[in-house]
mmCIF file of C-alpha atoms in Angstrom:
data_model
loop_
_atom_site.group_PDB
_atom_site.id
_atom_site.type_symbol
_atom_site.label_atom_id
_atom_site.label_comp_id
_atom_site.label_asym_id
_atom_site.label_seq_id
_atom_site.Cartn_x
_atom_site.Cartn_y
_atom_site.Cartn_z
ATOM 1 C CA MET A 242 -33.048 19.045 14.750
ATOM 2 C CA ARG A 243 -31.770 16.643 17.395
ATOM 3 C CA ILE A 244 -29.889 13.634 16.086
ATOM 4 C CA LEU A 245 -28.663 10.580 18.001
ATOM 5 C CA PHE A 246 -25.734 8.799 16.395
ATOM 6 C CA ALA A 247 -25.043 5.403 17.989
ATOM 7 C CA VAL A 248 -21.743 3.695 17.204
ATOM 8 C CA GLN A 249 -20.424 0.177 17.875
ATOM 9 C CA GLY A 250 -17.191 0.264 19.910
ATOM 10 C CA THR A 251 -15.797 -3.156 19.001
ATOM 11 C CA GLY A 252 -12.669 -2.499 16.958
ATOM 12 C CA ASN A 253 -11.727 0.859 15.492
ATOM 13 C CA GLY A 254 -13.464 0.755 12.118
ATOM 14 C CA HIS A 255 -16.891 1.948 13.255
ATOM 15 C CA ILE A 256 -15.446 4.892 15.162
ATOM 16 C CA SER A 257 -13.061 5.808 12.352
ATOM 17 C CA ARG A 258 -16.061 6.073 10.025
ATOM 18 C CA ALA A 259 -17.969 8.038 12.663
ATOM 19 C CA ARG A 260 -15.170 10.615 12.820
ATOM 20 C CA GLU A 261 -15.939 11.405 9.186
ATOM 21 C CA ILE A 262 -19.733 11.334 9.475
ATOM 22 C CA ILE A 263 -20.150 13.398 12.697
ATOM 23 C CA PRO A 264 -18.990 16.752 11.265
ATOM 24 C CA VAL A 265 -21.456 16.392 8.391
ATOM 25 C CA LEU A 266 -24.310 15.512 10.773
ATOM 26 C CA LYS A 267 -23.536 18.618 12.837
ATOM 27 C CA THR A 268 -24.366 20.845 9.855
ATOM 28 C CA PHE A 269 -27.969 19.683 10.199
ATOM 29 C CA GLY A 270 -28.518 20.037 13.940
ATOM 30 C CA GLN A 271 -27.464 19.005 17.434
ATOM 31 C CA VAL A 272 -25.768 15.603 17.433
ATOM 32 C CA ASP A 273 -25.577 13.406 20.537
ATOM 33 C CA ILE A 274 -23.085 10.530 20.279
ATOM 34 C CA LEU A 275 -23.505 7.138 21.919
ATOM 35 C CA ILE A 276 -20.916 4.380 21.998
ATOM 36 C CA SER A 277 -21.203 0.894 23.411
ATOM 37 C CA GLY A 278 -18.505 -1.753 23.503
ATOM 38 C CA THR A 279 -15.083 -2.171 25.027
ATOM 39 C CA GLN A 280 -12.614 -2.923 22.233
ATOM 40 C CA ALA A 281 -11.816 0.421 20.547
ATOM 41 C CA GLU A 282 -8.562 2.372 20.900
ATOM 42 C CA VAL A 283 -9.775 5.308 18.751
ATOM 43 C CA LEU A 284 -12.494 7.684 19.991
ATOM 44 C CA PRO A 285 -14.702 10.116 18.060
ATOM 45 C CA ASN A 286 -13.439 13.652 17.637
ATOM 46 C CA ALA A 287 -16.437 14.938 19.648
ATOM 47 C CA PRO A 288 -17.806 14.588 23.220
ATOM 48 C CA LEU A 289 -19.871 11.521 24.130
ATOM 49 C CA GLN A 290 -23.355 11.919 25.583
ATOM 50 C CA PHE A 291 -23.766 8.200 26.299
ATOM 51 C CA ARG A 292 -21.253 5.407 26.948
ATOM 52 C CA PHE A 293 -22.529 1.863 27.550
ATOM 53 C CA HIS A 294 -20.887 -1.470 28.203
ATOM 54 C CA GLY A 295 -22.960 -3.003 25.413
ATOM 55 C CA PHE A 296 -22.058 -6.370 23.975
ATOM 56 C CA SER A 297 -18.559 -6.830 22.511
ATOM 57 C CA PHE A 298 -16.677 -9.729 21.056
ATOM 58 C CA ILE A 299 -13.200 -9.760 22.635
ATOM 59 C CA PHE A 300 -10.204 -10.181 20.336
ATOM 60 C CA GLY A 301 -7.981 -13.150 21.100
ATOM 61 C CA LYS A 302 -4.220 -13.418 20.660
ATOM 62 C CA LYS A 303 -3.908 -16.285 18.186
ATOM 63 C CA GLY A 304 -6.067 -15.113 15.321
ATOM 64 C CA GLY A 305 -9.627 -15.502 16.585
ATOM 65 C CA VAL A 306 -12.266 -14.335 19.057
ATOM 66 C CA ASP A 307 -11.605 -15.060 22.728
ATOM 67 C CA TYR A 308 -14.977 -16.626 23.468
ATOM 68 C CA TRP A 309 -14.272 -17.208 27.174
ATOM 69 C CA ARG A 310 -13.396 -13.554 27.779
ATOM 70 C CA THR A 311 -16.351 -12.518 25.642
ATOM 71 C CA TYR A 312 -18.631 -14.630 27.832
ATOM 72 C CA ARG A 313 -17.088 -13.249 31.019
ATOM 73 C CA ALA A 314 -17.546 -9.674 29.789
ATOM 74 C CA MET A 315 -21.176 -10.297 28.985
ATOM 75 C CA ASN A 316 -23.636 -8.566 31.299
ATOM 76 C CA LEU A 317 -27.128 -9.197 30.006
ATOM 77 C CA PRO A 318 -28.993 -7.652 32.995
ATOM 78 C CA ARG A 319 -26.986 -4.450 32.509
ATOM 79 C CA LEU A 320 -27.603 -4.542 28.764
ATOM 80 C CA TRP A 321 -31.355 -4.855 29.296
ATOM 81 C CA LYS A 322 -31.307 -2.044 31.875
ATOM 82 C CA ASP A 323 -29.424 0.237 29.459
ATOM 83 C CA ILE A 324 -31.888 -0.603 26.649
ATOM 84 C CA ARG A 325 -34.882 0.276 28.806
ATOM 85 C CA SER A 326 -33.359 3.463 30.265
ATOM 86 C CA LEU A 327 -32.181 5.150 27.055
ATOM 87 C CA PRO A 328 -34.254 8.340 26.433
ATOM 88 C CA LEU A 329 -35.197 8.537 22.752
ATOM 89 C CA LYS A 330 -38.407 10.587 22.610
ATOM 90 C CA ASN A 331 -36.679 13.946 22.029
ATOM 91 C CA TYR A 332 -34.710 12.863 18.935
ATOM 92 C CA ASP A 333 -35.854 13.655 15.413
ATOM 93 C CA LEU A 334 -33.491 11.151 13.822
ATOM 94 C CA ILE A 335 -31.663 8.112 15.174
ATOM 95 C CA ILE A 336 -28.751 6.731 13.172
ATOM 96 C CA ASN A 337 -27.098 3.461 14.099
ATOM 97 C CA ASP A 338 -23.736 1.954 13.147
ATOM 98 C CA PHE A 339 -24.345 -1.622 14.358
ATOM 99 C CA GLU A 340 -24.873 -0.592 17.986
ATOM 100 C CA PRO A 341 -27.219 -2.898 19.921
ATOM 101 C CA VAL A 342 -28.343 -0.803 22.912
ATOM 102 C CA THR A 343 -29.875 1.947 20.767
ATOM 103 C CA ALA A 344 -31.235 -0.499 18.176
ATOM 104 C CA TRP A 345 -33.165 -2.493 20.769
ATOM 105 C CA ALA A 346 -34.222 0.625 22.667
ATOM 106 C CA CYS A 347 -35.777 1.855 19.417
ATOM 107 C CA LYS A 348 -37.513 -1.491 18.964
ATOM 108 C CA VAL A 349 -38.876 -1.466 22.551
ATOM 109 C CA GLN A 350 -40.005 2.191 22.302
ATOM 110 C CA GLY A 351 -41.392 1.893 18.781
ATOM 111 C CA ARG A 352 -38.971 4.426 17.288
ATOM 112 C CA PRO A 353 -37.685 4.270 13.688
ATOM 113 C CA SER A 354 -33.941 4.195 13.148
ATOM 114 C CA VAL A 355 -31.532 4.110 10.219
ATOM 115 C CA ALA A 356 -28.656 1.649 9.903
ATOM 116 C CA LEU A 357 -25.617 3.414 8.451
ATOM 117 C CA SER A 358 -23.043 0.665 8.664
ATOM 118 C CA HIS A 359 -20.929 -1.909 6.920
ATOM 119 C CA GLN A 360 -22.991 -4.690 8.495
ATOM 120 C CA ALA A 361 -26.161 -3.348 6.820
ATOM 121 C CA ALA A 362 -24.617 -4.453 3.493
ATOM 122 C CA PHE A 363 -25.044 -8.075 4.617
ATOM 123 C CA LEU A 364 -28.830 -7.604 4.646
ATOM 124 C CA SER A 365 -28.586 -8.050 0.873
ATOM 125 C CA LYS A 366 -28.251 -11.538 -0.587
ATOM 126 C CA LYS A 367 -26.164 -10.019 -3.373
ATOM 127 C CA THR A 368 -23.272 -9.270 -0.983
ATOM 128 C CA PRO A 369 -20.485 -11.888 -1.307
ATOM 129 C CA ARG A 370 -20.378 -14.753 1.192
ATOM 130 C CA PRO A 371 -18.109 -17.758 1.667
ATOM 131 C CA SER A 372 -18.999 -20.639 -0.672
ATOM 132 C CA ASP A 373 -19.855 -23.161 2.055
ATOM 133 C CA GLY A 374 -23.530 -22.184 2.439
ATOM 134 C CA PHE A 375 -25.665 -20.687 5.203
ATOM 135 C CA HIS A 376 -24.064 -19.843 8.529
ATOM 136 C CA TRP A 377 -25.838 -19.288 11.846
ATOM 137 C CA ALA A 378 -24.138 -15.900 12.169
ATOM 138 C CA GLU A 379 -26.431 -14.583 9.404
ATOM 139 C CA THR A 380 -28.932 -14.116 12.238
ATOM 140 C CA LEU A 381 -26.547 -11.646 13.900
ATOM 141 C CA PHE A 382 -26.684 -9.398 10.851
ATOM 142 C CA LYS A 383 -30.483 -9.276 11.201
ATOM 143 C CA HIS A 384 -31.025 -9.232 14.971
ATOM 144 C CA TYR A 385 -27.889 -7.926 16.724
ATOM 145 C CA ALA A 386 -28.770 -4.282 15.987
ATOM 146 C CA PRO A 387 -32.139 -4.247 14.146
ATOM 147 C CA THR A 388 -33.292 -1.027 12.466
ATOM 148 C CA THR A 389 -36.273 0.052 10.359
ATOM 149 C CA HIS A 390 -34.151 1.426 7.478
ATOM 150 C CA LYS A 391 -30.774 0.476 6.081
ATOM 151 C CA ILE A 392 -27.834 2.011 4.226
ATOM 152 C CA GLY A 393 -24.727 -0.141 3.861
ATOM 153 C CA PHE A 394 -21.083 0.251 2.906
ATOM 154 C CA HIS A 395 -18.877 -2.334 1.224
ATOM 155 C CA PHE A 396 -15.981 -2.769 -1.199
ATOM 156 C CA ASP A 397 -18.446 -2.398 -4.113
ATOM 157 C CA LYS A 398 -22.061 -1.390 -4.712
ATOM 158 C CA TYR A 399 -23.550 -4.872 -4.583
ATOM 159 C CA ASP A 400 -27.133 -3.560 -4.154
ATOM 160 C CA ASP A 401 -29.061 -0.327 -4.514
ATOM 161 C CA PHE A 402 -28.714 0.622 -0.825
ATOM 162 C CA ILE A 403 -24.989 -0.201 -0.638
ATOM 163 C CA HIS A 404 -22.291 2.469 -1.111
ATOM 164 C CA THR A 405 -18.539 2.277 -1.461
ATOM 165 C CA PRO A 406 -16.489 2.890 1.717
ATOM 166 C CA VAL A 407 -16.325 6.083 3.732
ATOM 167 C CA ILE A 408 -12.646 6.961 3.456
ATOM 168 C CA ARG A 409 -11.435 9.282 6.211
ATOM 169 C CA SER A 410 -10.342 12.726 5.017
ATOM 170 C CA GLU A 411 -7.042 12.258 6.846
ATOM 171 C CA ILE A 412 -6.416 9.235 4.625
ATOM 172 C CA ARG A 413 -7.571 11.044 1.486
ATOM 173 C CA ASN A 414 -5.143 13.859 2.276
ATOM 174 C CA GLN A 415 -2.096 11.667 2.980
ATOM 175 C CA GLU A 416 0.932 12.081 0.766
ATOM 176 C CA ILE A 417 1.421 8.656 -0.821
ATOM 177 C CA ARG A 418 4.979 7.269 -0.835
ATOM 178 C CA ASN A 419 6.578 3.831 -0.882
ATOM 179 C CA PHE A 420 9.395 3.332 1.603
ATOM 180 C CA GLY A 421 9.265 -0.462 1.140
ATOM 181 C CA HIS A 422 7.942 -1.543 4.558
ATOM 182 C CA VAL A 423 4.698 -3.458 5.107
ATOM 183 C CA THR A 424 2.172 -2.135 7.612
ATOM 184 C CA VAL A 425 0.575 -4.857 9.771
ATOM 185 C CA TYR A 426 -2.781 -4.555 11.542
ATOM 186 C CA LEU A 427 -3.889 -7.904 12.919
ATOM 187 C CA PRO A 428 -5.600 -7.134 16.262
ATOM 188 C CA ALA A 429 -6.583 -10.764 16.896
ATOM 189 C CA TYR A 430 -2.901 -11.760 17.113
ATOM 190 C CA HIS A 431 -0.504 -10.963 19.943
ATOM 191 C CA ASP A 432 2.495 -8.939 18.795
ATOM 192 C CA LYS A 433 4.917 -11.554 20.200
ATOM 193 C CA PHE A 434 3.339 -14.192 17.944
ATOM 194 C CA LEU A 435 3.512 -11.862 14.948
ATOM 195 C CA VAL A 436 7.156 -10.933 15.624
ATOM 196 C CA ASP A 437 8.245 -14.561 15.836
ATOM 197 C CA TYR A 438 6.445 -15.337 12.591
ATOM 198 C CA LEU A 439 7.423 -12.293 10.541
ATOM 199 C CA LYS A 440 11.116 -12.538 11.492
ATOM 200 C CA LYS A 441 11.116 -15.609 9.285
ATOM 201 C CA ILE A 442 10.632 -13.247 6.328
ATOM 202 C CA PRO A 443 13.671 -10.993 6.865
ATOM 203 C CA GLU A 444 13.750 -9.385 3.408
ATOM 204 C CA VAL A 445 11.212 -6.705 4.388
ATOM 205 C CA ARG A 446 10.618 -4.376 7.326
ATOM 206 C CA TRP A 447 7.297 -5.062 9.071
ATOM 207 C CA GLU A 448 5.563 -2.267 11.025
ATOM 208 C CA ILE A 449 3.056 -3.834 13.445
ATOM 209 C CA PHE A 450 0.337 -1.799 15.140
ATOM 210 C CA SER A 451 -0.687 -3.906 18.136
ATOM 211 C CA LYS A 452 -3.630 -3.650 20.487
ATOM 212 C CA HIS A 453 -1.756 -5.955 22.900
ATOM 213 C CA SER A 454 1.466 -3.967 23.316
ATOM 214 C CA LYS A 455 1.830 -0.799 25.363
ATOM 215 C CA GLN A 456 5.407 -0.127 24.356
ATOM 216 C CA ILE A 457 7.431 0.499 21.205
ATOM 217 C CA TYR A 458 10.165 -2.004 20.396
ATOM 218 C CA THR A 459 12.125 -3.471 17.505
ATOM 219 C CA ASP A 460 13.130 -7.093 17.038
ATOM 220 C CA LYS A 461 15.373 -7.560 13.980
ATOM 221 C CA ASN A 462 13.254 -6.567 10.935
ATOM 222 C CA VAL A 463 10.015 -6.125 12.892
ATOM 223 C CA PHE A 464 8.958 -2.821 14.451
ATOM 224 C CA VAL A 465 6.075 -2.887 16.981
ATOM 225 C CA GLN A 466 4.073 -0.007 18.437
ATOM 226 C CA PRO A 467 0.707 0.437 20.139
ATOM 227 C CA ILE A 468 -2.191 1.537 17.945
ATOM 228 C CA ASN A 469 -1.934 5.235 17.242
ATOM 229 C CA ASN A 470 -4.139 6.878 14.626
ATOM 230 C CA GLN A 471 -1.608 9.366 13.193
ATOM 231 C CA ASN A 472 1.310 6.939 13.188
ATOM 232 C CA TYR A 473 -0.816 4.285 11.540
ATOM 233 C CA ASN A 474 -1.997 6.664 8.799
ATOM 234 C CA ARG A 475 1.584 7.714 8.066
ATOM 235 C CA SER A 476 2.897 4.138 8.048
ATOM 236 C CA LEU A 477 0.134 2.987 5.686
ATOM 237 C CA ALA A 478 0.544 5.911 3.277
ATOM 238 C CA CYS A 479 4.298 5.293 3.042
ATOM 239 C CA SER A 480 4.101 1.478 2.874
ATOM 240 C CA ALA A 481 4.465 -1.044 0.076
ATOM 241 C CA GLY A 482 1.340 -2.776 1.329
ATOM 242 C CA LEU A 483 -0.901 -3.803 4.198
ATOM 243 C CA LEU A 484 -1.157 -7.174 5.927
ATOM 244 C CA THR A 485 -4.450 -7.057 7.786
ATOM 245 C CA GLY A 486 -7.418 -8.974 9.133
ATOM 246 C CA GLY A 487 -10.757 -9.481 7.522
ATOM 247 C CA GLY A 488 -12.152 -6.165 8.663
ATOM 248 C CA PHE A 489 -13.555 -3.587 6.278
ATOM 249 C CA GLU A 490 -12.130 -0.111 6.882
ATOM 250 C CA SER A 491 -8.401 -1.005 6.936
ATOM 251 C CA PRO A 492 -8.296 -2.852 3.588
ATOM 252 C CA SER A 493 -10.628 -0.231 2.064
ATOM 253 C CA GLU A 494 -8.235 2.566 2.995
ATOM 254 C CA ALA A 495 -5.216 0.653 1.730
ATOM 255 C CA LEU A 496 -6.943 -0.090 -1.584
ATOM 256 C CA PHE A 497 -7.883 3.577 -1.903
ATOM 257 C CA LEU A 498 -4.216 4.545 -1.404
ATOM 258 C CA GLY A 499 -3.195 2.126 -4.148
ATOM 259 C CA LYS A 500 -1.408 -0.259 -1.751
ATOM 260 C CA LYS A 501 -1.343 -3.989 -2.227
ATOM 261 C CA VAL A 502 -3.282 -5.841 0.462
ATOM 262 C CA MET A 503 -3.251 -9.330 1.906
ATOM 263 C CA VAL A 504 -6.157 -10.367 4.139
ATOM 264 C CA ILE A 505 -6.083 -12.884 7.002
ATOM 265 C CA PRO A 506 -9.637 -13.160 8.414
ATOM 266 C CA MET A 507 -10.122 -14.022 12.073
ATOM 267 C CA LYS A 508 -10.736 -17.711 12.674
ATOM 268 C CA ASN A 509 -14.407 -18.689 12.985
ATOM 269 C CA GLN A 510 -15.528 -15.049 12.565
ATOM 270 C CA TYR A 511 -18.207 -15.148 9.881
ATOM 271 C CA GLU A 512 -18.315 -11.449 9.050
ATOM 272 C CA GLN A 513 -14.583 -11.433 8.395
ATOM 273 C CA LEU A 514 -14.905 -14.540 6.241
ATOM 274 C CA CYS A 515 -17.580 -12.679 4.244
ATOM 275 C CA ASN A 516 -15.275 -9.698 3.866
ATOM 276 C CA ALA A 517 -12.502 -11.999 2.752
ATOM 277 C CA ALA A 518 -14.810 -13.486 0.105
ATOM 278 C CA ALA A 519 -15.601 -9.964 -1.181
ATOM 279 C CA ALA A 520 -11.909 -9.056 -1.129
ATOM 280 C CA LYS A 521 -11.163 -12.162 -3.201
ATOM 281 C CA HIS A 522 -13.728 -10.961 -5.783
ATOM 282 C CA LEU A 523 -11.618 -7.815 -6.141
ATOM 283 C CA GLY A 524 -8.447 -9.833 -6.584
ATOM 284 C CA VAL A 525 -7.027 -9.412 -3.074
ATOM 285 C CA PRO A 526 -5.095 -12.506 -1.910
ATOM 286 C CA VAL A 527 -6.421 -14.215 1.210
ATOM 287 C CA ILE A 528 -4.820 -16.684 3.587
ATOM 288 C CA TYR A 529 -6.582 -18.140 6.598
ATOM 289 C CA GLN A 530 -3.782 -18.780 9.088
ATOM 290 C CA LEU A 531 -0.259 -17.619 9.872
ATOM 291 C CA ARG A 532 1.406 -20.988 9.536
ATOM 292 C CA GLU A 533 4.785 -22.160 8.291
ATOM 293 C CA ASN A 534 3.350 -23.408 5.011
ATOM 294 C CA ASN A 535 1.984 -19.926 4.193
ATOM 295 C CA ILE A 536 5.385 -18.245 4.284
ATOM 296 C CA PRO A 537 5.994 -18.942 0.525
ATOM 297 C CA THR A 538 2.584 -17.322 -0.237
ATOM 298 C CA LEU A 539 3.542 -14.254 1.793
ATOM 299 C CA LYS A 540 6.913 -14.049 0.034
ATOM 300 C CA GLN A 541 5.225 -14.299 -3.358
ATOM 301 C CA TRP A 542 2.839 -11.481 -2.372
ATOM 302 C CA LEU A 543 5.778 -9.340 -1.308
ATOM 303 C CA ALA A 544 7.524 -9.903 -4.642
ATOM 304 C CA THR A 545 4.456 -9.109 -6.733
ATOM 305 C CA ASP A 546 3.073 -5.683 -7.556
ATOM 306 C CA ASN A 547 -0.585 -6.636 -7.262
ATOM 307 C CA SER A 548 -2.224 -3.365 -6.225
ATOM 308 C CA ILE A 549 -5.843 -3.135 -7.330
ATOM 309 C CA MET A 550 -7.529 -0.101 -8.904
ATOM 310 C CA VAL A 551 -10.686 0.988 -7.048
ATOM 311 C CA SER A 552 -12.923 4.062 -7.252
ATOM 312 C CA TYR A 553 -14.048 5.299 -3.841
ATOM 313 C CA PRO A 554 -15.353 8.861 -4.364
ATOM 314 C CA ASP A 555 -16.184 11.058 -1.375
ATOM 315 C CA GLU A 556 -19.970 10.603 -1.052
ATOM 316 C CA THR A 557 -20.292 11.090 2.694
ATOM 317 C CA SER A 558 -22.040 14.466 2.566
ATOM 318 C CA SER A 559 -24.545 13.386 -0.073
ATOM 319 C CA ILE A 560 -25.354 10.131 1.793
ATOM 320 C CA VAL A 561 -25.930 11.965 5.084
ATOM 321 C CA GLU A 562 -28.027 14.618 3.332
ATOM 322 C CA LYS A 563 -30.218 11.885 1.866
ATOM 323 C CA VAL A 564 -30.627 10.267 5.304
ATOM 324 C CA ILE A 565 -31.713 13.624 6.736
ATOM 325 C CA LYS A 566 -34.156 14.241 3.878
ATOM 326 C CA ASP A 567 -35.683 10.766 3.768
ATOM 327 C CA TYR A 568 -35.816 9.692 7.405
ATOM 328 C CA SER A 569 -35.860 12.612 9.868
ATOM 329 C CA SER A 570 -39.201 13.424 11.460
ATOM 330 C CA LYS A 571 -38.705 17.150 10.858
ATOM 331 C CA SER A 572 -37.270 17.044 7.342
#
């Protein structure tokens, strides 16, 4: 069996999940891996057969998307050329983690494909949303990377096609300690901004993993280093908690490890606002900006043992086996 696994390369969450899924897929046949996007620091633990520019939203440095850089990075003629040139006829199964080139190539060539992604969970109306009504970005969930079948992941099983998160085995196998520091992963903020802000809360050591810094440095009670998978895993497993954005994988892993979590969704990023709404349902505290008036809220969070019990069993093998059984052309 020949399998194409297409993965979104904006951020590290998609690729972190892929690193867990790829070895299972390989037990069923030959797996070709495709990545599009420009914003990931982590790569799959396997060779790439295809690498495309794709369509990525560029992280800003003050808590939101940098729309100007996103626009400048856009290359629609190249995107259309990549969509039309992608050879799909020899694959028995095409799996897609919110990757647009493959999704639209399947649509153009009339090939079925299976969404295996967090974003697929938003195709259910039962998945939590912010309370302020319909948002235009709902159309992105439907049309950014359209597929013929869907399997989603979220903090809870909100619908019959939604599963709890894929937790990386390297996280599952971490020795859990509490050395008192707080791990920080806020890729939409520049580390200099975070350092200036977090120094105002000197009673704790903050360990920032920054996509904007290429060097390690310490400023008073704040330690900064570039994103590194092993160092991040170790920091999180030994932390008192995680201060993170409104992504999905990072808070899921922290919750699995029994760490307390505070979420700060990116400004004007609807998917992260949806994730924040779901996190609130679990009891995770959410703030929407790093401002002076939120320092008391952060201090209260630090002083409170508000870890949340979750059950995230390892279902990756059974989910992949079901995908192979139900959707491959040679099953």
